[in-house]
Coordinates of C-alpha atoms in Angstrom, one line a residue:
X1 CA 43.3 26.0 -6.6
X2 CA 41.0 28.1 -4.9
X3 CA 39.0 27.2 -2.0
X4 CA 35.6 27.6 -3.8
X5 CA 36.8 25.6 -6.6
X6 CA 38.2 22.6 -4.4
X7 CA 34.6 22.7 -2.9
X8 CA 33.3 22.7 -6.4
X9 CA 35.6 19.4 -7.1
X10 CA 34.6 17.4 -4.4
X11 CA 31.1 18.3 -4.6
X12 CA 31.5 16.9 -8.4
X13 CA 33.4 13.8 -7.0
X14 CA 30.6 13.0 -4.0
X15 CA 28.0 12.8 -7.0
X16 CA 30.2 10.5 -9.5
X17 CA 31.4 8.0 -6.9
X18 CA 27.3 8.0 -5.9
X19 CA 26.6 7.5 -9.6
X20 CA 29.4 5.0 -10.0
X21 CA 28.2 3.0 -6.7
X22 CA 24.7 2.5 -8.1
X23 CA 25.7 1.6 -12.2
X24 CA 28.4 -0.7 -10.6
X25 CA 25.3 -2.6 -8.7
X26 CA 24.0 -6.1 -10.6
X27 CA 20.9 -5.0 -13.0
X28 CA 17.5 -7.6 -12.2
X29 CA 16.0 -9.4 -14.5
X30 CA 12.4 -7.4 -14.6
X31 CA 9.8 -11.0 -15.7
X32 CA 6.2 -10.6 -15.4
X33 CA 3.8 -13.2 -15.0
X34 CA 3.6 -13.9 -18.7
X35 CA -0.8 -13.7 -18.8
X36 CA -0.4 -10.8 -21.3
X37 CA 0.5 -13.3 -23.8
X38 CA -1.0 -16.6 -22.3
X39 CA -4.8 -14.7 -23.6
X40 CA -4.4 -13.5 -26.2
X41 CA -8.1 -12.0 -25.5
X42 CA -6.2 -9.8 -22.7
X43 CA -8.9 -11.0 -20.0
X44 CA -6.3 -11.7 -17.9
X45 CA -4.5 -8.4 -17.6
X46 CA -4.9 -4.5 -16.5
X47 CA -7.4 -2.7 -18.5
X48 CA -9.2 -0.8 -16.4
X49 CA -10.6 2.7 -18.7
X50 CA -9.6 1.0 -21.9
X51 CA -13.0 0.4 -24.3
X52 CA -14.9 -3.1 -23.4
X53 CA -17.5 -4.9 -24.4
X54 CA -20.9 -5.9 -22.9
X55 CA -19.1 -8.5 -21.4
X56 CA -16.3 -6.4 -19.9
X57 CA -14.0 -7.7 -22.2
X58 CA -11.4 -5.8 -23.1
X59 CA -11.3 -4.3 -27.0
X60 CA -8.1 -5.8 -28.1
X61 CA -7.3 -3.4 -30.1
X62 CA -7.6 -0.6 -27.4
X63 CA -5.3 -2.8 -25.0
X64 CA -2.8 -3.3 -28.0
X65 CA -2.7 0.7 -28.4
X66 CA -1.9 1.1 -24.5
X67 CA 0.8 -1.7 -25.0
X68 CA 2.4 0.0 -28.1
X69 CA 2.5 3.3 -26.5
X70 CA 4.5 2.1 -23.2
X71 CA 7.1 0.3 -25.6
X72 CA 7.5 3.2 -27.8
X73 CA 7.8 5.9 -24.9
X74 CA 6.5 8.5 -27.7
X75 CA 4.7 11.0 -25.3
X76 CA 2.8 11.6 -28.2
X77 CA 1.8 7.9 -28.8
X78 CA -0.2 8.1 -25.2
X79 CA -2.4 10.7 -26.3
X80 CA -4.1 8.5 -29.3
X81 CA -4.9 5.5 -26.8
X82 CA -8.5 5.2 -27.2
X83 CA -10.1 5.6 -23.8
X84 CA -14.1 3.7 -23.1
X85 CA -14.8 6.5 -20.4
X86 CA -14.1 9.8 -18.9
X87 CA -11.1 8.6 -16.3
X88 CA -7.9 9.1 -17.7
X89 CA -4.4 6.8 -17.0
X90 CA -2.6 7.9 -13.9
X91 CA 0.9 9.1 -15.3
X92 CA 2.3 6.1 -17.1
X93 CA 5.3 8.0 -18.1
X94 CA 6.5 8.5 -14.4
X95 CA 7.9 5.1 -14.8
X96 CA 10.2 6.8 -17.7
X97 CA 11.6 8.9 -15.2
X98 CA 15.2 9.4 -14.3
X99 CA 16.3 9.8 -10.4
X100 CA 18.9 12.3 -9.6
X101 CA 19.5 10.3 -6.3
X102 CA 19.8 6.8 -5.3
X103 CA 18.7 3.7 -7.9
X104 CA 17.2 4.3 -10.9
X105 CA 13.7 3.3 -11.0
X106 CA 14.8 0.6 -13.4
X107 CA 17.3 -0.6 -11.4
X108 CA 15.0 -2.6 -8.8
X109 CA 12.6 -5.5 -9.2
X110 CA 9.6 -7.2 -7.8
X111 CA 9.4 -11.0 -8.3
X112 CA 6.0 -12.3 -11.3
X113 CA 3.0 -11.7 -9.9
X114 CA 0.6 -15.0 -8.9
X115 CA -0.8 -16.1 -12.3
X116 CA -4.5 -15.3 -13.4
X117 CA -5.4 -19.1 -12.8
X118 CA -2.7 -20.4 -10.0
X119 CA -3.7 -21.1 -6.7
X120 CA -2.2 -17.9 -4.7
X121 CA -4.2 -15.8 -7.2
X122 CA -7.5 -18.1 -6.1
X123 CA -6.4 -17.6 -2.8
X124 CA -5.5 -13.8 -2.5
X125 CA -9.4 -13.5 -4.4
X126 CA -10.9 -15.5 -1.4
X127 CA -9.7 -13.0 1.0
X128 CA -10.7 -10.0 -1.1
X129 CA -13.6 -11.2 -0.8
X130 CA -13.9 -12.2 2.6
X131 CA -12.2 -8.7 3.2
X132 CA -15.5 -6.8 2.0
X133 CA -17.6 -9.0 4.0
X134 CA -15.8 -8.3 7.3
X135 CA -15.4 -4.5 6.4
X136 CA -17.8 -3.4 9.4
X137 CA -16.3 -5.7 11.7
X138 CA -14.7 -4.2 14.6
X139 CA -10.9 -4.9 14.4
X140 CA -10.3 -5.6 17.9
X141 CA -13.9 -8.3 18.0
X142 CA -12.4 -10.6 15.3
X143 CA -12.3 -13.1 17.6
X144 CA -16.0 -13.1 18.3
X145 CA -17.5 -12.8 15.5
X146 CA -19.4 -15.3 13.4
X147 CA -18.6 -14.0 10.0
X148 CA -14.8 -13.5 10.9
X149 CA -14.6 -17.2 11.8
X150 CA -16.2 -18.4 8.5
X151 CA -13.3 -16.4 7.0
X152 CA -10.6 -17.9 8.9
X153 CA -12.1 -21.7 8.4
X154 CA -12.3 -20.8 4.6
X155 CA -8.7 -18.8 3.6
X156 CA -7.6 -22.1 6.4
X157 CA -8.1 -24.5 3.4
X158 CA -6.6 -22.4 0.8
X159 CA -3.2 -24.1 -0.6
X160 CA -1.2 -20.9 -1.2
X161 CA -2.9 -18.4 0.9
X162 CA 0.3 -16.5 2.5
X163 CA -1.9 -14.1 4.9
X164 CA -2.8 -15.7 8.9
X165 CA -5.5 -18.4 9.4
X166 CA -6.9 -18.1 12.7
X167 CA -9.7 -15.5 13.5
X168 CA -8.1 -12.9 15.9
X169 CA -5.4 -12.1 13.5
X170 CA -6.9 -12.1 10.1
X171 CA -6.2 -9.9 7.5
X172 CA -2.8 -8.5 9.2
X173 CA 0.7 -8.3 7.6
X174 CA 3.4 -10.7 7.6
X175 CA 5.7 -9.4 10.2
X176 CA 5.7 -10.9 14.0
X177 CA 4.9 -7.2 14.9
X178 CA 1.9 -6.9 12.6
X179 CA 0.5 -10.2 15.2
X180 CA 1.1 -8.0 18.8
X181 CA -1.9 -5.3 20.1
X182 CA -4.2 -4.0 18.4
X183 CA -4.9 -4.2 14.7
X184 CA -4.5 -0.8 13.7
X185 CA -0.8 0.6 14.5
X186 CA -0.3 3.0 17.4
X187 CA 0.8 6.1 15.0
X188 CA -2.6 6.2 13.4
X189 CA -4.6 6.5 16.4
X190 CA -2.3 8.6 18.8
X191 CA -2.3 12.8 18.7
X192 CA -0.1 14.3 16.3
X193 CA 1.8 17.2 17.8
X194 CA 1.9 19.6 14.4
X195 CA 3.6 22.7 15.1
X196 CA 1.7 25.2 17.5
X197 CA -1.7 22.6 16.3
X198 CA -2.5 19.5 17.8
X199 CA -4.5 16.7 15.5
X200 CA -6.7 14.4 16.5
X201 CA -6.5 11.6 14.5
X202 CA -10.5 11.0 13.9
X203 CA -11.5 10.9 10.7
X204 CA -14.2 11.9 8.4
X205 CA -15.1 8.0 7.4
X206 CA -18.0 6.7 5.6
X207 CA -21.1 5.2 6.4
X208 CA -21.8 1.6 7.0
X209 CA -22.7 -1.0 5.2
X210 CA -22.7 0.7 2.0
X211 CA -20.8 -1.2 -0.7
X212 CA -20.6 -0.1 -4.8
X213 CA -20.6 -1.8 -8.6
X214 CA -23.1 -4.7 -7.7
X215 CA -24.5 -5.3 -10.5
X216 CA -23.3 -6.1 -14.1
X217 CA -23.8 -3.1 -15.8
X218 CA -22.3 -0.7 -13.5
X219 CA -19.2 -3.1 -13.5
X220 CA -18.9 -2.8 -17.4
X221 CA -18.9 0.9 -16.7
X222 CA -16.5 1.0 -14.2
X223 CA -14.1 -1.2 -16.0
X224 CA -14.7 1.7 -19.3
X225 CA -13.6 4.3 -16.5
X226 CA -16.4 6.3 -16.2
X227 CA -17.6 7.8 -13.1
X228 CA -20.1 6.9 -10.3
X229 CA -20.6 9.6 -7.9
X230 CA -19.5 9.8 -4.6
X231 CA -19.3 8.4 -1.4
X232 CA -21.7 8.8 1.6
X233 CA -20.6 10.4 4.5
X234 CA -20.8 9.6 8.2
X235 CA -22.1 12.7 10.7
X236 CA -19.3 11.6 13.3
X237 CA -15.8 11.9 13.3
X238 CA -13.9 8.4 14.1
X239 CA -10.9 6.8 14.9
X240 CA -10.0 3.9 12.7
X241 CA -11.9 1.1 13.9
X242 CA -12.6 -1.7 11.1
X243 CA -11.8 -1.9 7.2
X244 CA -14.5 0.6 5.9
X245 CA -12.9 3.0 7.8
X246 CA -9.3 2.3 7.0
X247 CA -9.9 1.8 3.2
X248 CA -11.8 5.1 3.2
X249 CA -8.2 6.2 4.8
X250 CA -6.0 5.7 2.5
X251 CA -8.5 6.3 -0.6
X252 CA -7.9 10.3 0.4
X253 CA -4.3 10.3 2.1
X254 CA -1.1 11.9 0.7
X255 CA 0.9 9.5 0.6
X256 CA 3.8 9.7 2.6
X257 CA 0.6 11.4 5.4
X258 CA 0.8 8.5 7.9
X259 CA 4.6 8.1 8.3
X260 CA 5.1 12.3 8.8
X261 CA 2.3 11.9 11.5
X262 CA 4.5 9.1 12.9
X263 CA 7.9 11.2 12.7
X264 CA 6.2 13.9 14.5
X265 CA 5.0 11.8 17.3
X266 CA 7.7 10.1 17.7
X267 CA 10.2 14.1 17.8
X268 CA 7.2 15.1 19.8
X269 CA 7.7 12.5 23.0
X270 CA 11.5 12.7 22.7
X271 CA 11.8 9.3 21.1
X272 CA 15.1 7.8 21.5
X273 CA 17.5 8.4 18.1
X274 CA 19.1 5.4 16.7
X275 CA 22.5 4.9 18.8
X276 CA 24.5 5.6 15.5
X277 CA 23.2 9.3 15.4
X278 CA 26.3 11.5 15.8
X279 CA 24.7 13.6 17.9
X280 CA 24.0 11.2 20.4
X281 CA 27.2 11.5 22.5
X282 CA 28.3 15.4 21.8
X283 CA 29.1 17.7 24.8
X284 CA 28.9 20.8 22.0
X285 CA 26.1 20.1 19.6
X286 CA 22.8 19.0 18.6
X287 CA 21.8 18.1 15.0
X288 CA 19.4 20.2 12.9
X289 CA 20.2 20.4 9.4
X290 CA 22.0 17.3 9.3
X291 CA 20.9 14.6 11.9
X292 CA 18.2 16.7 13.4
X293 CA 14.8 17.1 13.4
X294 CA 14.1 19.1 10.0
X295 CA 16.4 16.5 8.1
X296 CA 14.0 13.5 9.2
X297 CA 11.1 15.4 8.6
X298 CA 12.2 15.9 4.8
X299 CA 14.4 12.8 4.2
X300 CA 11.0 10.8 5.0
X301 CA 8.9 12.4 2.3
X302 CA 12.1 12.5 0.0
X303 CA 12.2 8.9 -0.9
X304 CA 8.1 8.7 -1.7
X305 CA 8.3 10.6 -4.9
X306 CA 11.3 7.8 -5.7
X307 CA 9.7 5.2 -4.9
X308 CA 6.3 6.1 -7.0
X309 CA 8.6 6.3 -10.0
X310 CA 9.9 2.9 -8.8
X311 CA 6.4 0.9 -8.5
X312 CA 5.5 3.0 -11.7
X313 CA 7.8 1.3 -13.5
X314 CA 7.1 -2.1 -12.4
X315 CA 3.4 -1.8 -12.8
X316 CA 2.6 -0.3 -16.4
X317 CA 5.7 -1.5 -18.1
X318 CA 6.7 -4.6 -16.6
X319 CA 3.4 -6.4 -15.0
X320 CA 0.5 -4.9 -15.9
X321 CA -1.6 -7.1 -13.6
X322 CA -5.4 -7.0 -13.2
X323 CA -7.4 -5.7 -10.6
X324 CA -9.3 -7.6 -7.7
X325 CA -13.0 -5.6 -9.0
X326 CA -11.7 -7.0 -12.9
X327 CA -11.4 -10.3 -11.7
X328 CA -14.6 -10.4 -9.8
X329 CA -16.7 -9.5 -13.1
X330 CA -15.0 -12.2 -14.4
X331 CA -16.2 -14.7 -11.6
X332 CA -19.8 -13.0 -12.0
X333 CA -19.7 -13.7 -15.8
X334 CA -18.3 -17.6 -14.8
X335 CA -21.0 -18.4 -12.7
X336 CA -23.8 -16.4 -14.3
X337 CA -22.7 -18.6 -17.5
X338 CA -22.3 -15.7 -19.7
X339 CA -19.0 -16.9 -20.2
X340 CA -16.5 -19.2 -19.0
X341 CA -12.3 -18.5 -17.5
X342 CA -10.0 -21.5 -16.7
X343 CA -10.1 -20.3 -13.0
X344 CA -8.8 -22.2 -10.5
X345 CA -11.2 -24.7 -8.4
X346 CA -10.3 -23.5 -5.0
X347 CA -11.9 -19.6 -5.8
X348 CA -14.8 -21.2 -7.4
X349 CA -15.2 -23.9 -4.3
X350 CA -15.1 -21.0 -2.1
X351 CA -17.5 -20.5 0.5
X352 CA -17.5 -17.1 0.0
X353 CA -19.1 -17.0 -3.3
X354 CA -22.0 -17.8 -1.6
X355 CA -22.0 -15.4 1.2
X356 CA -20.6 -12.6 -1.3
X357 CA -23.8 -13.4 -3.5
X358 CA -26.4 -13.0 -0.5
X359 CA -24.3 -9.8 1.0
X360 CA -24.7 -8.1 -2.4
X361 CA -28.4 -9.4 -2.7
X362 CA -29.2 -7.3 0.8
X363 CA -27.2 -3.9 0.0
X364 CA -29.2 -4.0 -3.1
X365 CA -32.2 -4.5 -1.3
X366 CA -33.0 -7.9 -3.5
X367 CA -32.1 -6.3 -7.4
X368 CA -28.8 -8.5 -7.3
X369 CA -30.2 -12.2 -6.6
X370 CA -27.0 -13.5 -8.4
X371 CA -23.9 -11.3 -8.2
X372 CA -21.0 -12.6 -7.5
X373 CA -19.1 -9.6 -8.0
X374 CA -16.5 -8.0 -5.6
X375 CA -18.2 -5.0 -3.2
X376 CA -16.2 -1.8 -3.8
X377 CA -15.7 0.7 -1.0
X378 CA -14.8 3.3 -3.4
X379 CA -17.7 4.1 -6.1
X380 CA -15.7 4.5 -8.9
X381 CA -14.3 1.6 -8.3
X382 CA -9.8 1.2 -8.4
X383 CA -7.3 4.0 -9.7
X384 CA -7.1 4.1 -13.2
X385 CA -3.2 2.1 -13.3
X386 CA -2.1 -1.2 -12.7
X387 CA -2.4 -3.5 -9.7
X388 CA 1.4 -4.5 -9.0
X389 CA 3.1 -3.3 -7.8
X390 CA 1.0 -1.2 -5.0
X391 CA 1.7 2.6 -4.9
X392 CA 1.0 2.5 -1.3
X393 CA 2.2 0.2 -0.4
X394 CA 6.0 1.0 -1.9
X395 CA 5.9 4.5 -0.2
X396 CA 4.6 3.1 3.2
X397 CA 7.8 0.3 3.0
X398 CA 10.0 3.6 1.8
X399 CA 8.9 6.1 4.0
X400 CA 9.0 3.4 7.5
X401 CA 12.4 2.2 6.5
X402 CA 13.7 6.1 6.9
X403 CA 11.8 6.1 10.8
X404 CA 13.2 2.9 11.1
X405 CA 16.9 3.7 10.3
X406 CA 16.6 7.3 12.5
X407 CA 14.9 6.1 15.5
X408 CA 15.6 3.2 18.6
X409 CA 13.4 0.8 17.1
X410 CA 13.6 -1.4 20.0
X411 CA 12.0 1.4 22.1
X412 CA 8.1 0.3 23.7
X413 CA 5.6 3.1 23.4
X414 CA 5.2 2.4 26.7
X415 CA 8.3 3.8 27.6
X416 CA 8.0 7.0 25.5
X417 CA 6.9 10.3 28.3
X418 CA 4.2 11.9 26.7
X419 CA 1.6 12.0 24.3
X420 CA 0.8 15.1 22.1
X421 CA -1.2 17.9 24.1
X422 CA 0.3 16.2 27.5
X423 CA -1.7 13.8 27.6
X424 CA -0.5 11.1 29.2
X425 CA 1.4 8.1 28.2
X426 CA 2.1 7.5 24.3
X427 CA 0.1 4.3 24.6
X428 CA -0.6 1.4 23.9
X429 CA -4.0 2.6 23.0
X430 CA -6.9 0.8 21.2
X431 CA -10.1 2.8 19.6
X432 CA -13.7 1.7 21.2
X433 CA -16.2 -0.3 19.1
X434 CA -17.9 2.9 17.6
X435 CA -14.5 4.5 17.4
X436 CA -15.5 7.7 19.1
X437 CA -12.7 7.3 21.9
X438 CA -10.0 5.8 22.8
X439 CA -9.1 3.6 25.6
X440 CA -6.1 1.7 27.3
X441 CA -4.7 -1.4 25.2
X442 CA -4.5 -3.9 28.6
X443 CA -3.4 -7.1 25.9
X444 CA -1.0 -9.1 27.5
X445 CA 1.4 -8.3 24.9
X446 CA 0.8 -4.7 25.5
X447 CA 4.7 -4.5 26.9
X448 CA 6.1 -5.9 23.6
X449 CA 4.9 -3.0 21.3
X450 CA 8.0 -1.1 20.1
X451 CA 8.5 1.6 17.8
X452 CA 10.2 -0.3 15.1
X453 CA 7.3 -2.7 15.3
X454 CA 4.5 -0.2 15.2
X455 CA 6.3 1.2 12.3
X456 CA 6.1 -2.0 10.3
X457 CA 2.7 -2.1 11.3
X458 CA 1.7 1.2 10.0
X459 CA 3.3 -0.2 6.6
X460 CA 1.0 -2.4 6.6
X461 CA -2.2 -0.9 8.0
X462 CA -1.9 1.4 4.6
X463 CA -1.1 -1.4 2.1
X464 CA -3.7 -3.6 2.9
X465 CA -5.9 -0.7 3.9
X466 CA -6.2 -0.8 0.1
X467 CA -7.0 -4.7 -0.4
X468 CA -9.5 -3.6 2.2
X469 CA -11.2 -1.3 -0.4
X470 CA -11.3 -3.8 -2.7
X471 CA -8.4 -2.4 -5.3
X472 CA -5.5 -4.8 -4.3
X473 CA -4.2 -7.6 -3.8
X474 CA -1.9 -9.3 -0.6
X475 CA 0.9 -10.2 -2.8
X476 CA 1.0 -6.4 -3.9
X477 CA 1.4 -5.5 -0.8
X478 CA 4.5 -8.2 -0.1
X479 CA 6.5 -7.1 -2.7
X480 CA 6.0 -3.3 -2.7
X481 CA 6.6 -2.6 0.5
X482 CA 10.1 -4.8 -0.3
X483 CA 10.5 -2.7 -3.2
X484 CA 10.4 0.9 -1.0
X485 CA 12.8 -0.8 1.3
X486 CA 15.5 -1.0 -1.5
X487 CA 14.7 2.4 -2.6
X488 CA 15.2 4.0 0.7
X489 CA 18.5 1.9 1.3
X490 CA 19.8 3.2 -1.6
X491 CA 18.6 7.2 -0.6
X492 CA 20.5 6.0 2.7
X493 CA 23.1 5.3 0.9
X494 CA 24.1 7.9 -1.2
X495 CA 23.3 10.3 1.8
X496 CA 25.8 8.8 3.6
X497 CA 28.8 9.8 1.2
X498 CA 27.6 13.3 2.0
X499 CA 28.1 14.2 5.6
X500 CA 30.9 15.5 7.7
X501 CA 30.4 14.2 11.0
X502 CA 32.1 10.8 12.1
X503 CA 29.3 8.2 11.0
X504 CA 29.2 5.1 11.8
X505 CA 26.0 4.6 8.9
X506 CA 22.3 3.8 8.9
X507 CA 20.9 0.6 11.2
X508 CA 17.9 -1.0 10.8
X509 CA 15.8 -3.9 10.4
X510 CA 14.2 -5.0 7.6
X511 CA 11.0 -6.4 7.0
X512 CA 12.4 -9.8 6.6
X513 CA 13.2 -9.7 10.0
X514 CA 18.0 -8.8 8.9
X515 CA 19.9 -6.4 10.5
X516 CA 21.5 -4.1 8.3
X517 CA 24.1 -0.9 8.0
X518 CA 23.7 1.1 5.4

């Protein structure tokens, strides 16, 4: 046998024993939250540029046609979906898609998401709302602020409400590290050392105060998918500073955006590798191709594309779940008594309906005495597909698990030499009030900022960046950012098989706090 073809052998046999790895692992039950059939009217469920009524009721027989079309998987059956606006469905077949590397997107599950009338879902509304309230609140004057504090002493008395109680920490993620510094990760604020370029990370945000689909007409139109113009623009450039401007964020981003920034600040101040790196210990070599620094800068962008076929899966033909504005036209129509929901006490006991009804009185300068609908920071309102899982949020829990498995996670910024242009020190940093600078971060905890935490941070900046925005919910952020952990393990995986230095494997920690090898 020649060389070439013993080449061509094992390069056949590193690809089955992959395969056979993966079909060998236990398949997961995929159960959603069962509301598509609990209403039969479909109220409960994603219909978001189907045709509705005056109401904003779905047309059943619209919502029947989408249904039919994912279970047939006739490419041709998705073109006679009758649409109620101009917006089209974002790419339901993606979750049809085969994977030519590590699980299939069928091969991974997120757990049913809350139910329509359950508590968590009553809960996880009170925050959305509380969310668009406190969107011009400066991040780092929670603690100060009047309006923040009626949140808190609200989502406090909520029976399921998973997300932190107390003023100072509200609205952050569900790691210990999301709780230390600053709100806003380190890697969205910091320089980002791009080739011969350096970027500064102020961004073209949008103006304050300025909230859409107030009224109930507009949110009939919205929910038919037709369009409302655009956004209003601030003069100034800004860092990150408060919710408007990090919804605005990631309503333009590409998607894997903030965790390429973060691999190239973290290669540009000569952060430490992961102590498994082969590399680490050579007298001879450095790593490039493998191990090096084009490998990381591809492998974490690699696994978004998988993990968008992953979440696409989960959300058009397994859950289907409704969007936060959907569910706020339904709370408008409730307490308007134009119709009536079996929703749960603790959303309509909320102290928020009250201060969401005078907030959306003043932005529309007194038109809206009685809306109780849910301010949008995007005017047309969420993406045209499912709530859950979160698109976002499974590439940010993808794309950080990559950093986390490549680089010394236990590292402090404060240790790292430089930041981009030569500025100096990588941080801790923490933008001003008005966001046009930034300073020192002097928190006692400013020591305890690490790289592996900052990247679980910058997860979930972007997930809840969109809850922030008004087009998702906490729990989709929880489990998609779970679900883009598994698909990177298993990218991890199969990589592994491939190489032909010594290799010890992949470490890392995991959202949930385990150590692992891949």
């Amino acid at each position: 046998m020649s060389n070439d073809q013993k080449r061509a052998n094992d390069a056949f046999q590193v690809r089955e024993d992959a395969a056979k790895q993966e079909l060998a692992l236990p398949l997961p039950a995929h159960a959603s939250n069962g509301d598509e059939g609990r209403y039969p009217n479909r109220v409960a469920s994603f219909s978001k540029g189907l045709a509705h009524d005056d109401l904003g009721h779905v047309v059943v027989a619209s919502h029947d046609a989408m249904v039919a079309a994912l279970a047939s998987a006739v490419p041709a059956d998705f073109e006679q979906i009758p649409l109620g606006g101009d917006r089209r469905f974002v790419n339901p077949q993606a979750g049809l898609a085969f994977e030519l590397e590590g699980a299939d997107s069928h091969a991974l599950a997120i757990p049913p998401a809350p139910t329509f009338a359950g508590k968590r879902q009553a809960g996880e509304m009170v925050e959305n709302y509380w969310m668009a309230l406190c969107r011009d609140e400066h991040f780092e004057s929670y603690g100060a602020s009047a309006n923040v504090a009626a949140a808190a002493a609200d989502l406090a008395k909520l029976t399921e409400y998973q997300g932190p109680k107390t003023a100072p920490q509200l609205f952050r993620g569900k790691s210990p590290d999301d709780l230390k510094g600053p709100y806003v990760s380190q890697f969205l604020w910091l320089d980002v050392p791009f080739g011969a370029l350096t970027v500064d990370q102020r961004m073209k945000t949008v103006v304050k105060e300025l909230d859409y689909v107030l009224d109930h007409t507009t949110w009939v139109q919205v929910q038919n998918g037709r369009g409302q113009g655009n956004n209003e623009f601030d003069s100034e450039a800004r860092y990150i500073r408060n919710g408007r401007d990090l919804g605005q964020w990631v309503h333009v981003d590409a998607l894997y955006e903030a965790y390429f920034n973060a691999c190239l600040i973290l290669l540009g101040a000569g952060a430490p590798l992961d102590d498994n790196n082969p590399y680490a210990g050579s007298k001879t070599q450095d790593g490039f191709t493998t191990f090096g620094g084009p490998h990381i800068l591809s492998l974490v962008t690699e696994v978004a594309t998988r993990a968008l076929k992953a979440v696409w899966f989960q959300k058009w033909f397994v859950h289907r779940r409704i969007r936060p504005e959907a569910l706020g036209g339904l709370v408008d129509n409730h307490k308007n008594q134009r119709s009536s929901y079996d929703l749960h006490a603790e959303l309509l006991g909320s102290s928020a309906l009250e201060a969401v009804r005078a907030s959306n009185e003043k932005r529309s300068h007194g038109a809206q005495k009685t809306s109780y609908l849910l301010p949008l920071a995007f005017p047309e309102g969420s993406p045209v597909h499912p709530s859950y899982g979160a698109g976002h949020a499974t590439v940010a829990g993808a794309c950080v698990t990559i950093l986390k498995a490549w680089f010394k996670e236990s590292t402090t910024m404060k240790s790292l030499p430089t930041r981009a242009g030569g500025k100096a020190g990588l941080g801790p940093v923490v933008a001003s009030a008005d966001g046009t600078t930034l300073g020192v971060y002097a928190g006692a905890d400013s020591g305890e900022l690490t790289v592996g935490g900052e990247l679980n941070k910058i997860a979930s900046n972007v997930a809840i960046g969109r809850n922030f925005a008004g087009v998702h919910w906490r729990s989709d952020y929880e489990a998609s950012i779970e679900l883009g952990e598994q698909i990177a393990i298993s990218v991890l995986r199969d990589q592994k098989k491939t190489y032909n230095e010594p290799f010890k494997g992949f470490s890392l920690t995991k959202f949930n706090g385990q150590t692992i090898l891949v």
